Coordinates of N, CA, C and O in Angstrom, one line a residue:
M1 N 4.8 30.2 -12.9 CA 4.8 31.7 -12.7 C 3.7 32.1 -11.8 O 2.6 31.6 -11.9
F2 N 4.0 32.9 -10.8 CA 3.0 33.4 -9.9 C 2.9 34.9 -9.9 O 3.9 35.6 -10.1
R3 N 1.7 35.4 -9.6 CA 1.5 36.9 -9.4 C 1.3 37.0 -7.9 O 0.4 36.4 -7.3
L4 N 2.0 37.9 -7.2 CA 1.8 38.2 -5.8 C 1.0 39.5 -5.7 O 1.3 40.4 -6.3
E5 N 0.1 39.4 -4.7 CA -0.8 40.6 -4.5 C -0.7 40.9 -3.0 O -0.6 39.9 -2.2
T6 N -0.9 42.1 -2.6 CA -0.8 42.5 -1.2 C -2.0 43.1 -0.6 O -2.1 43.5 0.6
E7 N -3.1 43.2 -1.4 CA -4.3 43.8 -0.9 C -5.1 42.9 0.0 O -4.9 41.7 0.0
V8 N -5.9 43.4 0.9 CA -6.7 42.7 1.8 C -7.9 42.0 1.0 O -8.5 42.7 0.2
D9 N -8.1 40.8 1.2 CA -9.1 40.0 0.5 C -9.8 39.1 1.5 O -9.2 38.0 1.8
K10 N -11.0 39.4 2.0 CA -11.6 38.6 3.0 C -12.0 37.2 2.5 O -11.8 36.2 3.3
E11 N -12.4 37.1 1.3 CA -12.7 35.7 0.7 C -11.5 34.8 0.6 O -11.5 33.7 1.0
R12 N -10.4 35.4 0.2 CA -9.1 34.6 0.1 C -8.7 34.3 1.5 O -8.1 33.2 1.8
H13 N -8.8 35.2 2.4 CA -8.4 35.0 3.8 C -9.2 33.8 4.4 O -8.6 32.9 5.1
R14 N -10.5 33.8 4.2 CA -11.3 32.6 4.7 C -10.9 31.3 4.0 O -10.8 30.3 4.7
L15 N -10.6 31.3 2.7 CA -10.2 30.1 2.0 C -8.8 29.7 2.5 O -8.6 28.5 2.8
L16 N -7.9 30.6 2.7 CA -6.6 30.3 3.2 C -6.7 29.7 4.6 O -6.1 28.6 4.9
S17 N -7.5 30.2 5.5 CA -7.7 29.7 6.8 C -8.3 28.3 6.8 O -7.9 27.4 7.5
K18 N -9.3 28.1 6.0 CA -10.0 26.8 5.8 C -8.9 25.7 5.4 O -8.9 24.7 5.9
R19 N -8.2 26.1 4.4 CA -7.2 25.1 3.8 C -6.1 24.8 4.8 O -5.7 23.6 5.0
L20 N -5.6 25.8 5.5 CA -4.6 25.6 6.5 C -5.1 24.7 7.7 O -4.5 23.8 8.1
Q21 N -6.4 25.0 8.1 CA -7.0 24.2 9.2 C -7.1 22.7 8.7 O -6.8 21.8 9.5
E22 N -7.5 22.5 7.5 CA -7.7 21.1 7.0 C -6.3 20.4 7.0 O -6.2 19.3 7.4
D23 N -5.3 21.1 6.5 CA -3.9 20.5 6.5 C -3.4 20.3 7.9 O -2.8 19.2 8.2
N24 N -3.7 21.2 8.8 CA -3.2 21.0 10.2 C -3.9 19.8 10.8 O -3.3 19.0 11.5
V25 N -5.2 19.7 10.7 CA -5.9 18.6 11.2 C -5.4 17.3 10.6 O -5.3 16.3 11.3
A26 N -5.2 17.2 9.3 CA -4.7 16.0 8.7 C -3.3 15.6 9.3 O -3.0 14.5 9.4
A27 N -2.5 16.6 9.6 CA -1.1 16.4 10.1 C -1.0 16.1 11.6 O 0.1 15.7 12.0
S28 N -2.0 16.5 12.4 CA -1.9 16.4 13.8 C -2.9 15.6 14.5 O -4.1 15.9 14.5
A29 N -2.5 14.5 15.1 CA -3.4 13.7 15.9 C -4.0 14.5 17.0 O -5.2 14.3 17.4
G30 N -3.3 15.4 17.6 CA -3.8 16.2 18.7 C -5.0 17.1 18.2 O -6.0 17.2 18.9
L31 N -4.9 17.7 17.1 CA -6.0 18.5 16.5 C -7.1 17.6 16.1 O -8.3 18.0 16.4
R32 N -6.9 16.4 15.6 CA -8.0 15.5 15.2 C -8.7 15.1 16.5 O -9.9 15.0 16.5
A33 N -8.0 14.9 17.6 CA -8.7 14.5 18.8 C -9.6 15.6 19.4 O -10.6 15.3 20.1
L34 N -9.4 16.8 19.0 CA -10.3 17.9 19.4 C -11.6 17.9 18.7 O -12.6 18.5 19.2
L35 N -11.7 17.3 17.5 CA -12.9 17.4 16.7 C -14.0 16.8 17.4 O -13.9 15.8 18.1
S36 N -15.2 17.4 17.3 CA -16.4 17.0 17.9 C -16.4 17.1 19.5 O -17.1 16.4 20.1
T37 N -15.5 17.8 20.0 CA -15.4 18.1 21.5 C -15.8 19.5 21.7 O -15.7 20.4 20.8
P38 N -16.2 19.9 22.9 CA -16.5 21.3 23.2 C -15.3 22.2 23.0 O -15.4 23.4 22.8
A39 N -14.1 21.7 23.1 CA -12.8 22.5 22.9 C -12.4 22.7 21.5 O -11.5 23.3 21.2
E40 N -13.2 22.1 20.5 CA -12.9 22.2 19.1 C -12.9 23.7 18.6 O -12.1 24.1 17.8
H41 N -13.9 24.4 19.2 CA -14.1 25.8 18.7 C -13.6 26.8 19.7 O -13.8 26.7 20.9
E42 N -13.1 27.9 19.2 CA -12.7 29.1 20.0 C -13.9 29.8 20.5 O -14.8 30.1 19.7
V43 N -14.0 30.0 21.8 CA -15.2 30.7 22.4 C -14.7 31.9 23.2 O -13.9 31.8 24.0
P44 N -15.3 33.1 22.9 CA -14.9 34.3 23.7 C -15.2 34.1 25.1 O -16.2 33.5 25.5
L45 N -14.4 34.7 26.0 CA -14.6 34.8 27.4 C -14.4 36.2 27.9 O -13.3 36.8 27.6
E46 N -15.4 36.8 28.5 CA -15.2 38.2 28.9 C -15.7 38.4 30.3 O -16.8 37.8 30.7
V47 N -15.0 39.2 31.1 CA -15.4 39.5 32.5 C -15.4 41.0 32.7 O -14.3 41.6 32.4
W48 N -16.5 41.6 33.1 CA -16.6 43.0 33.2 C -16.8 43.5 34.7 O -17.5 42.8 35.4
A49 N -16.2 44.5 35.1 CA -16.4 45.1 36.4 C -17.0 46.5 36.2 O -16.3 47.4 35.5
L50 N -18.2 46.7 36.7 CA -18.8 48.0 36.6 C -18.9 48.7 38.0 O -19.2 48.0 39.0
D51 N -18.7 50.0 38.0 CA -18.8 50.7 39.3 C -20.3 51.0 39.6 O -21.2 50.5 38.9
R52 N -20.6 51.7 40.7 CA -21.9 51.9 41.2 C -22.8 52.6 40.1 O -24.0 52.5 40.1
D53 N -22.2 53.4 39.3 CA -22.9 54.1 38.2 C -23.0 53.4 36.9 O -23.6 53.9 36.0
G54 N -22.5 52.1 36.9 CA -22.6 51.3 35.7 C -21.4 51.6 34.7 O -21.4 51.1 33.6
A55 N -20.5 52.4 35.1 CA -19.3 52.8 34.2 C -18.3 51.6 34.3 O -18.2 51.0 35.4
L56 N -17.6 51.4 33.3 CA -16.6 50.4 33.2 C -15.4 50.7 34.2 O -14.7 51.7 34.0
A57 N -15.2 49.9 35.1 CA -14.1 50.0 36.1 C -12.9 49.1 35.7 O -11.8 49.4 36.1
G58 N -13.2 48.1 35.0 CA -12.2 47.2 34.5 C -12.8 46.0 33.7 O -14.0 45.8 33.7
G59 N -11.9 45.3 33.1 CA -12.4 44.1 32.3 C -11.3 43.2 31.8 O -10.1 43.6 31.9
L60 N -11.7 42.1 31.5 CA -10.8 41.1 30.9 C -11.5 40.4 29.7 O -12.7 40.1 29.8
T61 N -10.8 40.4 28.6 CA -11.3 39.7 27.4 C -10.3 38.6 27.0 O -9.1 38.8 27.2
G62 N -10.8 37.5 26.6 CA -10.0 36.4 26.1 C -10.8 35.4 25.4 O -11.9 35.7 24.9
R63 N -10.3 34.2 25.3 CA -11.0 33.2 24.6 C -10.5 31.8 25.1 O -9.4 31.7 25.7
T64 N -11.3 30.8 24.9 CA -10.9 29.5 25.3 C -10.9 28.6 24.0 O -11.8 28.8 23.1
W65 N -10.0 27.7 23.9 CA -9.8 26.8 22.8 C -8.9 25.7 23.2 O -7.8 26.0 23.9
A66 N -9.2 24.5 22.9 CA -8.3 23.4 23.1 C -7.9 23.2 24.6 O -6.8 22.9 24.9
Y67 N -8.9 23.5 25.4 CA -8.7 23.3 26.9 C -7.7 24.4 27.4 O -7.1 24.2 28.5
W68 N -7.5 25.5 26.7 CA -6.7 26.6 27.2 C -7.5 27.8 27.2 O -8.4 28.1 26.4
L69 N -7.2 28.7 28.2 CA -7.7 30.0 28.3 C -6.6 30.9 27.7 O -5.4 30.8 28.1
H70 N -6.9 31.8 26.8 CA -6.0 32.8 26.3 C -6.5 34.1 26.7 O -7.5 34.6 26.3
V71 N -5.8 34.8 27.6 CA -6.1 36.2 28.1 C -5.6 37.1 27.1 O -4.4 37.2 26.8
D72 N -6.5 37.9 26.5 CA -6.1 38.9 25.5 C -5.8 40.3 26.1 O -4.8 40.9 25.9
L73 N -6.8 40.7 26.9 CA -6.7 42.1 27.5 C -7.2 42.0 28.9 O -8.2 41.4 29.2
L74 N -6.5 42.7 29.8 CA -6.9 42.9 31.2 C -6.6 44.4 31.5 O -5.4 44.8 31.4
W75 N -7.6 45.1 31.9 CA -7.4 46.5 32.2 C -8.2 46.9 33.4 O -9.4 46.4 33.6
V76 N -7.7 47.8 34.3 CA -8.4 48.3 35.4 C -8.2 49.8 35.4 O -7.1 50.3 35.3
D77 N -9.3 50.6 35.6 CA -9.2 52.0 35.6 C -8.3 52.5 36.7 O -8.3 51.9 37.8
A78 N -7.5 53.5 36.5 CA -6.5 54.0 37.4 C -7.1 54.2 38.8 O -6.4 54.0 39.8
R79 N -8.3 54.7 38.9 CA -9.0 54.9 40.2 C -9.1 53.7 41.0 O -9.3 53.7 42.2
H80 N -9.1 52.5 40.4 CA -9.4 51.3 41.1 C -8.2 50.4 41.2 O -8.3 49.3 41.7
R81 N -7.1 50.8 40.6 CA -5.8 50.0 40.7 C -5.4 49.9 42.1 O -5.5 50.8 42.9
G82 N -4.9 48.7 42.5 CA -4.4 48.5 43.9 C -5.6 48.0 44.8 O -5.3 47.7 46.0
S83 N -6.8 47.9 44.3 CA -7.9 47.5 45.1 C -8.2 46.0 45.0 O -9.0 45.5 45.7
G84 N -7.4 45.3 44.2 CA -7.6 43.8 44.0 C -8.5 43.5 42.9 O -8.8 42.3 42.6
L85 N -9.0 44.5 42.2 CA -10.0 44.3 41.1 C -9.4 43.5 40.0 O -10.0 42.5 39.4
G86 N -8.1 43.8 39.6 CA -7.5 43.0 38.5 C -7.3 41.5 38.9 O -7.6 40.6 38.1
S87 N -7.0 41.3 40.2 CA -6.9 39.9 40.7 C -8.3 39.2 40.6 O -8.4 38.0 40.2
R88 N -9.3 39.9 40.9 CA -10.7 39.3 40.9 C -11.1 39.0 39.5 O -11.7 38.0 39.2
L89 N -10.8 39.9 38.5 CA -11.1 39.7 37.1 C -10.4 38.4 36.6 O -11.0 37.6 35.9
L90 N -9.1 38.4 36.9 CA -8.3 37.2 36.4 C -8.8 35.9 37.0 O -9.0 34.9 36.4
A91 N -9.1 36.0 38.4 CA -9.5 34.7 39.0 C -10.9 34.3 38.5 O -11.1 33.1 38.3
E92 N -11.8 35.2 38.2 CA -13.1 34.8 37.6 C -12.9 34.2 36.2 O -13.6 33.3 35.9
A93 N -12.1 34.8 35.4 CA -11.8 34.2 34.1 C -11.2 32.8 34.2 O -11.7 31.9 33.5
E94 N -10.3 32.7 35.0 CA -9.7 31.3 35.2 C -10.7 30.3 35.8 O -10.8 29.2 35.3
R95 N -11.5 30.8 36.7 CA -12.6 29.9 37.3 C -13.6 29.5 36.2 O -13.9 28.3 36.1
T96 N -14.0 30.4 35.4 CA -15.0 30.1 34.3 C -14.3 29.2 33.3 O -15.0 28.2 32.9
A97 N -13.1 29.4 32.9 CA -12.4 28.6 32.0 C -12.3 27.2 32.5 O -12.5 26.2 31.8
R98 N -11.9 27.1 33.8 CA -11.7 25.8 34.4 C -13.0 25.0 34.6 O -13.1 23.8 34.3
T99 N -14.0 25.6 35.3 CA -15.2 24.9 35.7 C -16.2 24.8 34.6 O -17.0 23.8 34.6
E100 N -16.3 25.7 33.7 CA -17.4 25.7 32.7 C -16.9 25.3 31.3 O -17.7 24.9 30.5
R101 N -15.5 25.3 31.1 CA -15.0 25.0 29.8 C -13.9 24.0 29.8 O -13.3 23.7 28.8
A102 N -13.7 23.4 31.0 CA -12.7 22.3 31.2 C -11.3 22.7 30.8 O -10.5 21.8 30.5
C103 N -10.9 23.9 30.9 CA -9.6 24.4 30.6 C -8.6 23.9 31.7 O -8.9 24.0 32.9
T104 N -7.4 23.5 31.2 CA -6.4 23.1 32.2 C -5.2 24.0 32.2 O -4.4 23.9 33.1
R105 N -5.1 24.9 31.3 CA -4.0 25.8 31.2 C -4.4 27.2 30.8 O -5.5 27.4 30.2
S106 N -3.6 28.2 31.1 CA -3.9 29.6 30.6 C -2.6 30.2 30.1 O -1.5 29.8 30.5
R107 N -2.8 31.1 29.1 CA -1.6 31.7 28.5 C -1.9 33.2 28.2 O -3.1 33.6 28.1
L108 N -0.9 34.0 28.2 CA -1.1 35.4 27.9 C 0.2 36.0 27.4 O 1.3 35.4 27.6
E109 N 0.2 37.2 26.9 CA 1.4 38.0 26.6 C 1.2 39.3 27.3 O 0.1 39.9 27.4
T110 N 2.3 39.9 27.8 CA 2.3 41.2 28.5 C 3.6 41.8 28.2 O 4.7 41.2 28.0
W111 N 3.6 43.2 28.1 CA 4.9 43.9 27.9 C 5.5 44.2 29.3 O 4.9 44.2 30.3
D112 N 6.8 44.5 29.2 CA 7.6 44.7 30.4 C 7.1 45.8 31.3 O 7.2 45.8 32.5
F113 N 6.5 46.9 30.7 CA 6.0 48.0 31.4 C 4.6 47.8 31.9 O 4.0 48.6 32.6
Q114 N 4.0 46.7 31.5 CA 2.6 46.4 31.9 C 2.5 45.7 33.2 O 2.6 46.3 34.3
A115 N 2.4 44.3 33.2 CA 2.1 43.6 34.4 C 2.8 42.2 34.5 O 2.2 41.3 35.1
P116 N 4.0 42.0 34.1 CA 4.6 40.7 34.2 C 4.6 40.2 35.7 O 4.3 39.1 36.0
E117 N 4.9 41.2 36.6 CA 5.0 40.8 38.0 C 3.6 40.5 38.6 O 3.5 39.6 39.4
F118 N 2.6 41.2 38.2 CA 1.2 40.9 38.6 C 0.9 39.4 38.2 O 0.4 38.7 39.0
Y119 N 1.2 39.0 37.0 CA 0.8 37.7 36.6 C 1.7 36.6 37.3 O 1.2 35.6 37.7
R120 N 3.0 36.9 37.5 CA 3.8 36.0 38.2 C 3.3 35.8 39.6 O 3.2 34.7 40.2
K121 N 2.8 36.9 40.3 CA 2.2 36.8 41.6 C 1.0 35.8 41.6 O 0.7 35.2 42.6
H122 N 0.3 35.7 40.4 CA -0.8 34.9 40.3 C -0.5 33.5 39.7 O -1.4 32.8 39.3
G123 N 0.7 33.1 39.8 CA 1.1 31.7 39.4 C 1.5 31.5 38.0 O 1.8 30.4 37.5
Y124 N 1.6 32.6 37.2 CA 2.1 32.5 35.8 C 3.6 32.4 35.7 O 4.3 33.0 36.5
E125 N 4.1 31.6 34.8 CA 5.5 31.4 34.6 C 5.9 31.8 33.2 O 5.2 31.6 32.2
E126 N 7.0 32.5 33.1 CA 7.5 32.9 31.8 C 8.0 31.7 31.0 O 8.8 30.9 31.5
I127 N 7.5 31.6 29.8 CA 8.0 30.5 28.9 C 8.7 31.1 27.7 O 9.3 30.3 26.9
G128 N 8.7 32.4 27.6 CA 9.4 33.0 26.4 C 9.3 34.5 26.5 O 8.5 35.1 27.3
R129 N 10.2 35.2 25.7 CA 10.1 36.6 25.7 C 10.6 37.0 24.3 O 11.4 36.3 23.6
V130 N 10.1 38.2 23.8 CA 10.5 38.7 22.6 C 11.0 40.1 22.8 O 10.3 41.0 23.2
E131 N 12.3 40.3 22.6 CA 13.0 41.6 22.8 C 12.6 42.5 21.6 O 12.4 42.1 20.5
D132 N 12.6 43.8 22.0 CA 12.3 44.8 21.0 C 11.0 44.6 20.2 O 11.0 44.9 19.0
Y133 N 10.0 44.2 20.9 CA 8.7 44.1 20.2 C 7.6 44.8 21.0 O 7.1 44.3 22.0
P134 N 7.3 46.1 20.7 CA 8.0 46.9 19.6 C 9.4 47.4 20.1 O 9.7 47.1 21.3
P135 N 10.1 48.1 19.3 CA 11.4 48.5 19.6 C 11.5 49.2 21.0 O 10.7 50.1 21.4
G136 N 12.4 48.7 21.8 CA 12.6 49.3 23.2 C 11.7 48.6 24.2 O 11.8 48.9 25.4
V137 N 10.9 47.6 23.8 CA 10.0 47.0 24.7 C 10.2 45.5 24.7 O 10.5 44.9 23.6
T138 N 10.0 44.8 25.8 CA 10.1 43.3 25.8 C 8.7 42.8 26.1 O 8.0 43.2 27.0
E139 N 8.3 41.8 25.2 CA 7.1 41.1 25.4 C 7.4 39.8 26.1 O 8.3 39.1 25.7
F140 N 6.6 39.5 27.2 CA 6.7 38.2 27.9 C 5.5 37.3 27.5 O 4.4 37.8 27.4
I141 N 5.8 36.0 27.4 CA 4.8 35.0 27.2 C 4.7 34.2 28.4 O 5.8 33.7 28.9
L142 N 3.6 34.1 29.1 CA 3.4 33.5 30.3 C 2.3 32.4 30.3 O 1.3 32.6 29.5
T143 N 2.5 31.3 31.0 CA 1.5 30.3 31.1 C 1.3 29.9 32.6 O 2.1 30.2 33.5
K144 N 0.1 29.3 32.8 CA -0.2 28.8 34.2 C -1.1 27.5 34.0 O -1.9 27.4 33.2
R145 N -0.8 26.6 34.9 CA -1.7 25.4 35.0 C -2.9 25.8 35.9 O -2.8 26.4 36.9
L146 N -4.1 25.5 35.4 CA -5.3 25.8 36.1 C -5.9 24.7 37.0 O -6.8 24.9 37.7
V147 N -5.3 23.6 37.0 CA -5.7 22.4 37.8 C -4.8 22.2 38.9 O -3.6 22.6 38.9

């Protein structure tokens, strides 16, 4: 007999994460091979573009793990769109991931109304899509080889 609960519990969340990680490492030679390497831990990667006044003109946030760059957010202020700033932010994140963190691949998700063509122009290829996520929107999953 089990009792199911739905409230947020940070301590149980940490325990669940720890136990799942232990089981995953035990089951995967690939994950075991990452142990004690620089790629074992997820590390944030952020690139910021500031204008002359120090205001945020654009930025990219992501993380590296297992020799992959994962781009989470990329945004450029409307006043600076079309100037190449987004391309510069993406290129700097990829360069940092490749040269400083030994990443060989990059991945990201973007919605159909955001920037799938921007990423394709920069060498990303669609490996999947999720229709109606959220309803009426398509999410694209894109990857790129960095080497």
